[in-house]
Structure formats: structure tokens, C-alpha cells
Amino acid sequence: MNEYIPVLIMLLLASATSIGMIVATTLIGPKKKFAEKMQPFECGENPIVSPKLRFSVKFYLFALFFVIFDIEAVFLYPWAVLFKELGMFGFVEMMVFLTILAIGLIYVWKRGALEWE
Amino acid sequence: MVADLIESIVKILFIFGVNIGFFSPILGWVERKQSALMQDRVGANRADIFGYTLIGLFHPIADAIKVLTKEDFIPDGADRLIHTLAPFISLTPAIVAFAVIPFGGQYELFGHRVNLIIADLDVGLLFVFAFASLASFGAVLAGWSSNNNWSFLGGLRASAQMLSYEVVMGLNIIGVIMVYGTLRLSEIGAMQVNFFDWGIFLQPVGFVLFFTCAIAENKRAPFDVAEAESELVAGYFTEYSGLKFVMFWMGEFLEIVTIGGLVTTMFFGAWHLPFVSDQMLLNFFRFAGPNGAAILAILVNIITFFTKVIFFIWLQMTIRWTLPRFRYDQVMRLGWKMFLPIALINIFITGLVILVK
């Protein structure tokens, strides 16, 4: 556990740097507020719609794919570390697993979920 | 125990000095100067002290003063807390991620074992990925909280793009881990003493994939669709000003340095000169006594490592100003339909080659 102490020191220093920058920029500098200026930027027009409306479901789909395939990747890490000790048996086992996931990828691909139209 | 603490504080201050004191201001200048050179312009050369411009090297100082005196702007309807939190989340992990990257070997110095890495974690690579992926929260939260259509679209694009490329990056690192059999970056570095054991010879496909995915993960051109200035004004940080705006940029520059460090450590022999091991360095500097030899060898290690890092920083800058931006659907197609299958095949072939050997 000892080797995590430097990480903790680093994290504290980094947080201090970031917080210091945020505090500095909040304190220093002019503060002039009027209604037109405080509007969100919309190329000089009055904003017509709020951004918090519907958006394309595609982004949500890709987040789901990420969860599926990243869990696969996480599962591969311990296997990869021990790969040389596991030898042929481990290799074949993992290739079976990867084939099943590749079939999943092909299915998603053929259903057109990876297309952006 | 006290010696350990002093050692790690010295190393942390060194990395802080190099990354925040040197790389992050200088890279802003490098980016402007390099783009100017490549586009046949003069570039940043106006800031001067007593008439000396020093090829524009005073610009980082001028920028810092200018940015400090800018108003901190939060638009109406924005979520003030998240809007302030987003740059914090972008910058802090980018600083910390460098902690597990070794910049030299292990040496005996005044009877104390010095290991030139801030934190020699057994899960080093996972640590880097964990912290690098935290940066995507910064982009998404910035886009969400700004109450601005451009920011929102930029944040959405950033989220889907970074998630996609994280999968590919995670998968193509598997090949490197299979070859070296460890996640500890200092061990990966130490195994590349022999020139032909460098990762680039063992995992050439892995290098190309990793480098490309890392640039995409960092949202730099040609993958900068999340902040595409010709489509989305400035993407997810449209509504940021002053130092908060700078924090996003600093995070990006520090990630460039981290990517350079990772690529050097995994594929280009870490701190080793070609054909030269740490022991050979110590023997070569024998004339300076045991401690002097260790200090000189440490210096050579650090210079070698950072020269390689600077080369990869230069490469990323050149790529940014050479290639045109992809369209968003092209970015996603490249990630899912080309890189992902190639990464899977790479794992298969790596496994076969290791088993046959």
C-alpha cells in the first residue's frame, strides 16, 4: 500500500493546482453583468431552443456498446498478464470467448447499429 | 522511511516542474509556432521585453497575464457548480496520470535505492487508463452544464467518441501486456534493454493503433470533431473563459505529454538508449565514483526519456497541422469497423506467435 502514498501526494498537489486556478479566475478579473451578455452564445442570435431537449439515440447505443466491449477488455487484462503461464489451454479458451464477442460485433454491425446516417 | 519520502517528493516536484512549469506553457507556443511554420506565416512574435522577442518565447507569459485578468463567465441558465467542476475534472487526472510512467531505471545512490518513477504501481497501465478516461467526464459535464447548443453537441460527440476509442485502446494494449506479461510500467521499460526487444518490433500494429487511438481519445485533429471550430464554435468549452478555458487546454497538453511518455515506455525502449543498458552506463561513468556514476547515469536516462517524449509530442503536433478533420461518422466508422477488428486480430496473432516461439 506504501507505493500509493506518492500518488496521493500527487493527487493533492494536482487538485490544489486546479482549485487554485479556479479560485484565481473567480477572484481576479472584471465582473460586469447585463442581460444580453449573460445569454449563452448562439452566433449573435437570441437562443430559440434550450439544448436540454431530445438528442439522437445513437449516442446512447454507443454508450451501451462501450459497456459490453469494455467489460470484455477488462476481462482480458488478467488473462494477458498470465498468458505465458496458461499456454495453449488459456489461448484456446480465450479465443472461444473472443469469437463469441466477435459474433456479437458482427451482429451489431449487420443490424446497422454502427451506421451514422 | 524519511529518505523514501524525500525521494518521492523530489520526484513529484521534478515531474511537476517539467509538466506544468515547462511543457504546458511551452506547448502552447510550440503549437502556434509550428502551425505558423507549416502554413508559411511568421507566427507568435509580438510579445517582447525591452524589444527582445526571443522568437515569441515571451508569449506564454503574456498569455498567462492576459488570461488571469479575463472575466470568469458563466452564462444564464448554466449549472454553476458543474460548470466550475468540469475544468477541474479535465485537468487534475491529466496531471496525476504521469505518476506511474518511469523516466529512468533503478540506481544505488548514497546507500539508498532510487527508483526513477513516482509511484511504481503493479497496476500501472490500468491506473493510466483509469485516470485518462476520467477526462471524458470533464468534456461531457462541460457540454451539459453550459446551457448552450454548441457545447451540448460538442459534449455529446466527445462522449461517444472517447468511449469508442477507449474500447479499442484497451483492446490493443492487451497485445503489449501479453508480450511483456506485466502491467507494471517500470518492468515493461526494464525489459526493453535489448534494442530488438523494443515494443515497436514486437507490436508494430499495436503501436500504430495505440498512437492513433490516443490522439482520438485526446480529441485532437484529425479527430477533433468534439470542438470542431468550423461546425461547433469551440465545442464543449464554448462558454468558458479565463483560466477555466486554459485548464481545458492544459489538460489537453498534459495528455499529449502523457501519451508521449506511454508510447515511449511501451514501444520505444523507455529510458534506454539503443544497445546501451543501465549497467553499461554505470561502467562508462566509473571515473566519477559510485555516486557520481549513478547521478550521471540518471541524467542520461532522464535526457534520453524526455528526448523521446519530445519527439512524440512533435509528431502529434505535426499530425494535428497536417491532416484535415474527419467527419463524425468517419471517426466512428474508423473506430468500430476498422480498429476494433484489427485489435482483435492483433490479439489472436500475438498469441499465436508467442505460443509458437
Coordinates of C-alpha atoms in Angstrom, one line a residue:
Chain A
M1 CA 0.0 0.0 0.0
N2 CA 3.0 2.2 0.6
E3 CA 3.5 3.0 -3.1
Y4 CA 0.1 4.7 -3.2
I5 CA 1.3 7.5 -0.9
P6 CA 3.2 9.3 -3.7
V7 CA 0.0 9.0 -5.9
L8 CA -1.9 10.6 -3.0
I9 CA 0.6 13.5 -2.7
M10 CA 0.4 13.9 -6.5
L11 CA -3.4 14.0 -6.4
L12 CA -3.4 16.5 -3.6
L13 CA -0.9 18.8 -5.4
A14 CA -2.8 18.5 -8.7
S15 CA -6.1 19.3 -7.0
A16 CA -4.5 22.2 -5.3
T17 CA -3.3 23.5 -8.7
S18 CA -6.7 23.1 -10.3
I19 CA -8.6 24.6 -7.3
G20 CA -6.1 27.5 -7.2
M21 CA -6.6 28.3 -10.8
I22 CA -10.4 28.2 -10.4
V23 CA -10.3 30.5 -7.3
A24 CA -7.9 32.9 -9.1
T25 CA -10.0 33.2 -12.1
T26 CA -13.1 33.8 -10.0
L27 CA -11.5 36.5 -7.9
I28 CA -9.3 38.3 -10.4
G29 CA -10.8 40.0 -13.4
P30 CA -13.7 42.3 -14.1
K31 CA -17.3 41.4 -13.3
K32 CA -19.8 43.2 -15.4
K33 CA -23.2 41.6 -15.8
F34 CA -26.0 42.6 -18.1
A35 CA -28.8 40.6 -19.6
E36 CA -27.6 40.4 -23.2
K37 CA -24.1 39.4 -22.2
M38 CA -25.2 36.6 -19.9
Q39 CA -27.0 34.8 -22.7
P40 CA -25.5 31.6 -23.9
F41 CA -23.6 32.1 -27.2
E42 CA -25.7 31.5 -30.2
C43 CA -23.8 33.3 -33.0
G44 CA -25.4 36.6 -32.0
E45 CA -29.0 35.5 -32.2
N46 CA -31.3 35.0 -29.2
P47 CA -31.3 31.4 -28.3
I48 CA -34.5 29.8 -29.6
V49 CA -34.4 26.3 -28.1
S50 CA -32.8 25.0 -24.9
P51 CA -30.2 22.4 -25.5
K52 CA -31.7 20.1 -23.0
L53 CA -34.2 18.6 -25.4
R54 CA -34.1 15.3 -27.3
F55 CA -30.9 14.1 -28.9
S56 CA -30.1 11.3 -31.2
V57 CA -30.5 7.8 -29.7
K58 CA -27.2 6.8 -31.5
F59 CA -25.1 8.2 -28.7
Y60 CA -27.0 6.1 -26.2
L61 CA -26.4 3.0 -28.3
F62 CA -22.7 3.6 -28.5
A63 CA -22.6 4.0 -24.7
L64 CA -24.2 0.6 -24.4
F65 CA -21.7 -1.0 -26.9
F66 CA -18.9 0.6 -24.8
V67 CA -20.1 -1.1 -21.7
I68 CA -20.3 -4.5 -23.4
F69 CA -16.9 -4.3 -25.2
D70 CA -15.0 -2.6 -22.4
I71 CA -16.1 -5.3 -19.9
E72 CA -14.6 -7.8 -22.4
A73 CA -11.4 -5.8 -22.4
V74 CA -11.2 -5.7 -18.6
F75 CA -11.7 -9.5 -18.6
L76 CA -8.8 -9.8 -21.0
Y77 CA -6.3 -7.9 -18.8
P78 CA -5.6 -10.6 -16.1
W79 CA -5.6 -13.3 -18.8
A80 CA -2.9 -11.3 -20.8
V81 CA -0.7 -10.9 -17.7
L82 CA -0.8 -14.7 -17.2
F83 CA -0.8 -15.6 -20.8
K84 CA 2.6 -17.3 -21.0
E85 CA 1.9 -19.5 -18.0
L86 CA -1.5 -20.5 -19.2
G87 CA -0.1 -21.7 -22.5
M88 CA -2.2 -23.4 -25.2
F89 CA -5.2 -24.1 -23.0
G90 CA -5.6 -20.5 -22.0
F91 CA -5.2 -19.3 -25.5
V92 CA -7.9 -21.6 -26.9
E93 CA -10.3 -20.7 -24.0
M94 CA -9.9 -17.0 -24.6
M95 CA -10.2 -17.4 -28.4
V96 CA -13.6 -19.1 -27.8
F97 CA -14.6 -16.1 -25.7
L98 CA -13.3 -13.6 -28.3
T99 CA -15.2 -15.5 -31.0
I100 CA -18.4 -15.2 -29.2
L101 CA -17.8 -11.4 -28.8
A102 CA -16.8 -11.1 -32.4
I103 CA -20.1 -12.7 -33.3
G104 CA -21.8 -10.0 -31.2
L105 CA -19.9 -7.3 -33.1
I106 CA -20.8 -8.9 -36.4
Y107 CA -24.5 -9.0 -35.3
V108 CA -24.4 -5.3 -34.3
W109 CA -22.7 -4.4 -37.5
K110 CA -25.1 -6.3 -39.7
R111 CA -28.1 -4.8 -37.9
G112 CA -26.8 -1.4 -38.9
A113 CA -26.3 -0.1 -35.4
L114 CA -22.8 1.2 -36.3
E115 CA -24.1 3.3 -39.2
W116 CA -24.4 7.1 -38.8
E117 CA -27.0 8.5 -41.2
Chain B
M1 CA 11.2 6.0 5.6
V2 CA 12.2 9.6 5.7
A3 CA 14.6 9.0 2.7
D4 CA 11.7 7.4 0.8
L5 CA 9.5 10.4 1.5
I6 CA 12.2 12.9 0.4
E7 CA 12.9 10.8 -2.7
S8 CA 9.2 10.8 -3.8
I9 CA 8.8 14.5 -3.0
V10 CA 11.8 15.3 -5.1
K11 CA 10.5 13.2 -8.0
I12 CA 7.0 14.7 -7.7
L13 CA 8.4 18.2 -7.8
F14 CA 10.6 17.3 -10.7
I15 CA 7.6 16.0 -12.7
F16 CA 5.5 19.0 -11.7
G17 CA 8.2 21.3 -12.8
V18 CA 8.7 19.5 -16.1
N19 CA 5.0 19.1 -16.9
I20 CA 3.3 22.2 -15.5
G21 CA 6.3 24.6 -15.4
F22 CA 7.8 23.6 -18.8
F23 CA 5.6 21.5 -21.1
S24 CA 2.2 23.1 -20.6
P25 CA 3.3 26.8 -21.3
I26 CA 5.8 25.9 -23.9
L27 CA 3.5 23.6 -25.9
G28 CA 1.1 26.5 -26.4
W29 CA 3.9 28.4 -28.0
V30 CA 5.1 25.3 -30.0
E31 CA 1.6 24.7 -31.4
R32 CA 1.3 28.3 -32.6
K33 CA 4.9 28.4 -33.9
Q34 CA 4.7 25.1 -35.7
S35 CA 1.4 25.9 -37.3
A36 CA 2.9 29.1 -38.5
L37 CA 5.9 27.4 -39.9
M38 CA 3.8 24.8 -41.7
Q39 CA 1.5 27.5 -43.1
D40 CA 4.3 29.8 -44.1
R41 CA 3.4 32.5 -41.6
V42 CA 5.6 34.3 -39.1
G43 CA 3.5 33.2 -36.0
A44 CA 3.7 34.4 -32.5
N45 CA 6.4 37.1 -32.4
R46 CA 4.9 40.3 -30.9
A47 CA 5.3 39.9 -27.1
D48 CA 8.7 41.5 -26.2
I49 CA 10.6 42.5 -23.1
F50 CA 12.8 45.6 -23.8
G51 CA 12.5 45.0 -27.5
Y52 CA 13.7 41.4 -27.4
T53 CA 11.1 39.0 -28.7
L54 CA 13.1 35.7 -28.5
I55 CA 11.2 34.1 -31.4
G56 CA 8.0 34.6 -29.5
L57 CA 9.0 32.8 -26.3
F58 CA 7.6 35.5 -24.1
H59 CA 4.1 34.7 -25.4
P60 CA 3.3 32.1 -22.8
I61 CA 4.0 34.8 -20.1
A62 CA 1.9 37.3 -21.9
D63 CA -0.9 34.8 -22.3
A64 CA -0.8 33.9 -18.7
I65 CA -1.2 37.5 -17.6
K66 CA -3.9 38.2 -20.2
V67 CA -5.9 35.1 -19.2
L68 CA -5.6 35.9 -15.5
T69 CA -7.2 39.3 -16.0
K70 CA -10.1 37.9 -18.0
E71 CA -13.6 37.8 -16.7
D72 CA -14.9 34.4 -15.5
F73 CA -18.1 33.9 -17.5
I74 CA -20.9 31.6 -16.6
P75 CA -24.0 32.0 -18.8
D76 CA -27.5 32.3 -17.6
G77 CA -29.3 29.0 -17.0
A78 CA -26.0 27.2 -16.7
D79 CA -25.4 24.7 -13.8
R80 CA -22.9 26.8 -11.9
L81 CA -21.5 24.0 -9.8
I82 CA -20.9 21.5 -12.7
H83 CA -19.8 24.3 -14.9
T84 CA -17.0 25.0 -12.4
L85 CA -16.3 21.4 -11.7
A86 CA -15.8 20.4 -15.4
P87 CA -12.4 22.0 -15.9
F88 CA -11.2 20.6 -12.5
I89 CA -12.1 17.1 -13.7
S90 CA -10.3 17.7 -17.0
L91 CA -7.1 19.0 -15.5
T92 CA -6.5 17.0 -12.3
P93 CA -6.4 13.5 -13.8
A94 CA -4.2 14.7 -16.6
I95 CA -1.6 15.8 -14.1
V96 CA -1.8 12.7 -12.0
A97 CA -1.7 10.2 -14.9
F98 CA 2.0 10.8 -15.3
A99 CA 2.7 9.4 -11.8
V100 CA 3.2 5.8 -13.0
I101 CA 5.4 6.5 -16.0
P102 CA 9.0 5.6 -15.4
F103 CA 11.6 8.2 -16.6
G104 CA 14.7 6.1 -15.6
G105 CA 16.0 2.9 -14.2
Q106 CA 16.9 1.9 -10.6
Y107 CA 20.1 3.1 -9.1
E108 CA 22.0 2.9 -5.8
L109 CA 22.6 6.5 -4.6
F110 CA 24.3 7.2 -1.2
G111 CA 23.2 3.8 0.0
H112 CA 19.6 4.4 -0.9
R113 CA 17.8 2.7 -3.7
V114 CA 16.4 5.3 -6.1
N115 CA 13.7 4.2 -8.5
L116 CA 13.0 6.9 -11.2
I117 CA 9.2 6.6 -11.2
I118 CA 6.9 8.5 -8.8
A119 CA 4.7 5.5 -8.0
D120 CA 5.8 2.0 -9.0
L121 CA 2.3 0.5 -9.1
D122 CA 1.7 -3.1 -10.1
V123 CA -1.4 -1.9 -12.0
G124 CA 0.4 1.0 -13.7
L125 CA -1.2 0.7 -17.1
L126 CA -4.7 0.3 -15.7
F127 CA -4.0 3.4 -13.5
V128 CA -3.1 5.5 -16.5
F129 CA -6.3 4.4 -18.4
A130 CA -8.4 4.9 -15.3
F131 CA -7.2 8.5 -15.0
A132 CA -7.1 9.3 -18.7
S133 CA -10.8 8.2 -19.0
L134 CA -11.8 10.5 -16.2
A135 CA -11.0 13.4 -18.5
S136 CA -14.0 12.4 -20.7
F137 CA -16.3 13.3 -17.7
G138 CA -14.9 16.8 -17.9
A139 CA -15.8 17.2 -21.6
V140 CA -19.3 15.7 -21.1
L141 CA -20.1 17.8 -18.0
A142 CA -18.8 20.9 -19.6
G143 CA -21.1 20.4 -22.6
W144 CA -24.1 19.5 -20.4
S145 CA -23.8 22.3 -17.9
S146 CA -23.2 25.3 -20.3
N147 CA -26.9 25.6 -21.4
N148 CA -25.6 26.2 -24.9
N149 CA -26.4 24.2 -28.0
W150 CA -22.9 24.2 -29.4
S151 CA -21.5 23.0 -26.1
F152 CA -24.1 20.4 -25.8
L153 CA -23.4 18.9 -29.2
G154 CA -19.7 19.0 -28.5
G155 CA -20.2 17.2 -25.3
L156 CA -22.3 14.5 -26.9
R157 CA -19.8 14.0 -29.7
A158 CA -16.9 13.9 -27.2
S159 CA -18.7 11.3 -25.0
A160 CA -19.4 8.8 -27.9
Q161 CA -16.0 9.3 -29.5
M162 CA -14.0 8.9 -26.3
L163 CA -16.0 5.8 -25.3
S164 CA -15.5 4.2 -28.7
Y165 CA -11.8 4.8 -28.8
E166 CA -11.3 3.7 -25.2
V167 CA -12.5 0.2 -26.1
V168 CA -10.1 0.0 -29.0
M169 CA -7.2 1.4 -26.9
G170 CA -7.9 -1.1 -24.1
L171 CA -8.0 -4.0 -26.5
N172 CA -4.8 -3.2 -28.4
I173 CA -2.9 -2.8 -25.1
I174 CA -3.7 -6.4 -24.4
G175 CA -1.1 -7.4 -27.1
V176 CA 1.6 -5.4 -25.2
I177 CA 0.7 -7.0 -21.9
M178 CA 0.8 -10.5 -23.5
V179 CA 4.3 -9.8 -24.8
Y180 CA 5.7 -8.4 -21.5
G181 CA 3.5 -10.3 -19.0
T182 CA 3.1 -7.4 -16.6
L183 CA 1.1 -4.2 -16.1
R184 CA 3.9 -2.5 -14.1
L185 CA 5.4 0.1 -16.5
S186 CA 8.8 0.1 -14.9
E187 CA 9.1 -3.6 -15.6
I188 CA 7.9 -3.1 -19.2
G189 CA 10.6 -0.4 -19.6
A190 CA 13.3 -2.6 -18.0
M191 CA 12.5 -5.5 -20.4
Q192 CA 13.4 -3.3 -23.4
V193 CA 17.2 -3.2 -22.8
N194 CA 17.9 -5.1 -25.9
F195 CA 17.2 -2.9 -29.0
F196 CA 15.3 -5.6 -30.8
D197 CA 13.0 -6.2 -27.7
W198 CA 11.6 -2.7 -28.1
G199 CA 7.8 -2.8 -28.3
I200 CA 7.8 -1.3 -31.8
F201 CA 9.4 -4.6 -33.1
L202 CA 7.2 -6.9 -31.0
Q203 CA 3.9 -5.0 -31.5
P204 CA 4.1 -2.8 -34.7
V205 CA 0.4 -2.9 -35.3
G206 CA -0.2 -2.2 -31.6
F207 CA 1.9 0.9 -31.8
V208 CA 0.0 2.4 -34.8
L209 CA -3.4 1.6 -33.2
F210 CA -2.4 2.9 -29.8
F211 CA -1.0 6.1 -31.1
T212 CA -4.0 6.8 -33.3
C213 CA -6.5 5.9 -30.6
A214 CA -4.6 8.1 -28.1
I215 CA -4.8 11.1 -30.4
A216 CA -8.6 10.4 -30.9
E217 CA -9.0 9.9 -27.1
N218 CA -7.3 13.3 -26.6
K219 CA -9.8 14.8 -29.2
R220 CA -7.0 16.4 -31.3
A221 CA -7.1 16.9 -35.0
P222 CA -7.8 14.9 -37.2
F223 CA -10.3 13.6 -34.6
D224 CA -11.3 17.0 -33.0
V225 CA -14.9 16.7 -34.0
A226 CA -15.9 17.5 -30.4
E227 CA -14.5 21.0 -30.7
A228 CA -14.6 21.5 -34.4
E229 CA -14.4 25.3 -34.7
S230 CA -16.0 25.4 -38.2
E231 CA -19.1 23.5 -37.0
L232 CA -19.5 23.9 -33.3
V233 CA -17.7 27.3 -32.5
A234 CA -15.5 25.7 -29.8
G235 CA -17.5 22.6 -28.9
Y236 CA -17.9 21.7 -25.3
F237 CA -15.8 24.7 -23.9
T238 CA -17.6 27.4 -25.9
E239 CA -18.9 29.1 -22.7
Y240 CA -15.6 29.0 -20.9
S241 CA -13.3 32.0 -20.4
G242 CA -10.2 33.0 -18.4
L243 CA -8.3 30.3 -16.5
K244 CA -11.1 27.8 -16.8
F245 CA -10.6 27.8 -20.5
V246 CA -6.9 27.4 -20.0
M247 CA -7.5 24.4 -17.8
F248 CA -9.0 22.5 -20.7
W249 CA -6.1 23.4 -22.8
M250 CA -3.6 22.5 -20.1
G251 CA -5.3 19.1 -19.7
E252 CA -5.0 18.5 -23.4
F253 CA -1.3 19.5 -23.5
L254 CA -0.5 17.3 -20.4
E255 CA -2.3 14.4 -22.1
I256 CA -0.1 14.9 -25.1
V257 CA 2.9 14.6 -22.8
T258 CA 1.4 11.5 -21.1
I259 CA 0.7 9.9 -24.5
G260 CA 4.3 10.6 -25.5
G261 CA 5.5 9.1 -22.2
L262 CA 3.3 6.0 -22.6
V263 CA 4.3 5.4 -26.3
T264 CA 8.0 5.8 -25.3
T265 CA 7.6 3.4 -22.4
M266 CA 5.7 0.7 -24.1
F267 CA 7.1 0.8 -27.7
F268 CA 10.3 2.8 -27.8
G269 CA 12.6 1.3 -25.1
A270 CA 11.5 3.7 -22.3
W271 CA 14.7 5.4 -20.9
H272 CA 17.1 3.1 -22.7
L273 CA 19.5 4.3 -25.4
P274 CA 19.7 1.7 -28.3
F275 CA 22.1 -1.1 -27.4
V276 CA 23.0 0.6 -24.1
S277 CA 21.9 -0.9 -20.7
D278 CA 21.9 0.8 -17.4
Q279 CA 24.9 -1.3 -16.2
M280 CA 26.9 -0.2 -19.2
L281 CA 26.2 3.4 -18.4
L282 CA 27.4 2.9 -14.8
N283 CA 30.5 1.2 -16.1
F284 CA 31.1 4.0 -18.5
F285 CA 30.8 6.7 -15.8
R286 CA 33.0 4.7 -13.4
F287 CA 35.6 7.5 -13.2
A288 CA 33.1 9.6 -11.2
G289 CA 32.9 7.2 -8.2
P290 CA 29.8 5.1 -7.4
N291 CA 27.6 8.0 -6.5
G292 CA 28.8 10.3 -9.3
A293 CA 28.3 7.5 -11.8
A294 CA 24.8 6.9 -10.6
I295 CA 23.9 10.6 -10.9
L296 CA 25.4 10.8 -14.4
A297 CA 23.5 7.7 -15.4
I298 CA 20.3 9.1 -14.0
L299 CA 20.8 12.3 -16.0
V300 CA 21.4 10.3 -19.2
N301 CA 18.3 8.2 -18.5
I302 CA 16.2 11.3 -18.0
I303 CA 17.5 13.1 -21.0
T304 CA 17.0 10.1 -23.2
F305 CA 13.5 9.6 -22.0
F306 CA 12.4 13.2 -22.4
T307 CA 14.1 13.4 -25.8
K308 CA 11.9 10.5 -27.0
V309 CA 8.8 12.1 -25.4
I310 CA 9.5 15.4 -27.1
F311 CA 9.8 13.6 -30.4
F312 CA 6.3 12.1 -29.9
I313 CA 5.0 15.5 -28.9
W314 CA 6.4 16.9 -32.1
L315 CA 4.8 14.1 -34.1
Q316 CA 1.4 14.8 -32.6
M317 CA 1.7 18.5 -33.3
T318 CA 2.7 17.7 -36.9
I319 CA -0.2 15.3 -37.3
R320 CA -2.6 18.0 -36.0
W321 CA -1.5 20.5 -38.6
T322 CA -1.1 18.1 -41.5
L323 CA -4.3 16.1 -41.7
P324 CA -7.8 17.6 -42.3
R325 CA -10.5 16.8 -39.8
F326 CA -12.6 13.7 -40.3
R327 CA -16.4 13.8 -40.4
Y328 CA -18.1 12.5 -37.3
D329 CA -19.5 9.4 -39.0
Q330 CA -16.0 8.7 -40.4
V331 CA -14.5 8.9 -36.9
M332 CA -16.9 6.4 -35.5
R333 CA -16.6 4.1 -38.5
L334 CA -12.8 4.1 -38.2
G335 CA -13.1 3.2 -34.5
W336 CA -15.7 0.5 -34.6
K337 CA -15.4 -1.1 -38.1
M338 CA -11.7 -0.9 -38.7
F339 CA -9.7 -0.5 -35.5
L340 CA -11.8 -2.9 -33.3
P341 CA -11.5 -5.9 -35.7
I342 CA -7.8 -5.1 -36.2
A343 CA -7.2 -5.0 -32.5
L344 CA -9.0 -8.4 -32.0
I345 CA -6.9 -9.9 -34.8
N346 CA -3.8 -8.5 -33.3
I347 CA -4.5 -10.2 -30.0
F348 CA -5.0 -13.5 -31.9
I349 CA -1.8 -13.2 -33.9
T350 CA 0.2 -12.1 -30.9
G351 CA -1.0 -15.1 -29.0
L352 CA -0.2 -17.5 -31.9
V353 CA 3.4 -16.0 -32.3
I354 CA 4.2 -16.2 -28.6
L355 CA 2.9 -19.8 -28.4
V356 CA 4.8 -20.9 -31.5
K357 CA 8.0 -19.3 -30.2

